[in-house]
Amino acid sequence: MTTALDTFRALADSTRLRILALLRAMELSVGELAQVLGQSQPRVSRHVKILCDAGLAERRKEGSWVFVALGDARRTGPVFAALDTWRSEGEDHWTLADSARLAAVRADRAAAAAEWFEAHAGEWDAIRSLHVAEEQVEAAMLAVLGEARIARLIDIGTGTGRMLELFAPRAERALGIDRSSEMLRLARAKLSEQGIANAELRQADLYALPMSDGEADAAILHHVLHFAQQPAAAIGEAARVLGSGGQLLIADFAPHEREELRTREGHVRLGFSDAQMLGWFARAGLAPVQTQTLEGGALTVKLWLARKTGRPGEHLPVSEVKAA
């Protein structure tokens, strides 16, 4: 009864109903909500707090921004079912106005993302020119992970969200994490533009993933590990959130001697050997399934696929790992 009362009290305001409708469309910052609603940020924050206290919304801080998303589906689902049932013929003027302003927010995000990419295109192109075309890497990753549906996917170090663009359509739910709030804003703009609604973004560290033990069915580390000070710990944390039989796919470089990438681009590790990767897999309770080598250019890209066994210290002999 208390839960029902809290829910109905939270819904007993037109602004809060508008906020829920907006969050149903996409995750928004408090500032963006204020922009769409035409209200001050402090006032919007008070409404958001009431919704969060009732479990209908969740707040997450990313740098100086606070983003708001829908709460647990078990709480919000019945609310939306009731609201949909009670919806009158035709949309009211507030719904139409909010939809138009929400489109403007999407456009602002897309413009900011385009500006950032244009400013950094030279840096990205310089690194990409050193290895096989990214399209080939992505095609190989899609093939290695297979076509089976994924219940829960996590993209660790999601950056601009490219892996979520590729793999979220295969997943029921997807989560992308990154330490950079700037990267998350770019990813949010791209996913919104692509209409990908089942992907969630959070600011988090790859050594402390915002998931419970065994919650994920697949995890991806795409060109992330060479930035990690502790690759073994990053792999161990990815293994922690995988359920039994869950898969970890890593795409990174084979060992190389391009020292300028360390000094100029911040690469901590100059690639990884199969022996290193298999050792880390064993320590994390992961059994190697497949390796693939993608040559072409000064840098060789490697794919490593492993499966959670739940038995740290056990792994297949190197000779039994499927290689391509």
Coordinates of C-alpha atoms in Angstrom, one line a residue, residues 6-7 10-11 13 15-20 23 33 44-58 68 71 75:
D6 CA 4.2 6.9 -3.2
T7 CA 3.6 6.1 -6.8
A10 CA 4.5 11.2 -7.5
L11 CA 2.2 11.0 -10.5
D13 CA 1.5 16.5 -11.1
T15 CA 5.0 18.3 -15.0
R16 CA 6.1 14.9 -13.5
L17 CA 3.9 13.1 -16.0
R18 CA 5.6 15.1 -18.8
I19 CA 9.0 14.1 -17.4
L20 CA 8.1 10.4 -17.4
L23 CA 12.3 9.8 -20.2
L33 CA 14.7 18.4 -19.2
V44 CA 12.9 20.4 -12.5
S45 CA 15.4 18.9 -10.0
R46 CA 12.6 18.9 -7.3
H47 CA 10.2 17.1 -9.6
V48 CA 13.0 14.6 -10.5
K49 CA 13.7 14.0 -6.8
I50 CA 10.1 13.1 -6.2
L51 CA 10.0 10.7 -9.1
C52 CA 13.3 9.1 -7.9
D53 CA 12.1 8.7 -4.4
A54 CA 9.1 6.8 -5.7
G55 CA 11.3 4.6 -7.8
L56 CA 10.0 5.9 -11.1
A57 CA 13.3 7.5 -12.2
E58 CA 17.0 7.2 -11.5
V68 CA 17.9 11.1 -15.5
G71 CA 13.4 3.6 -12.9
R75 CA 7.8 -0.1 -11.3

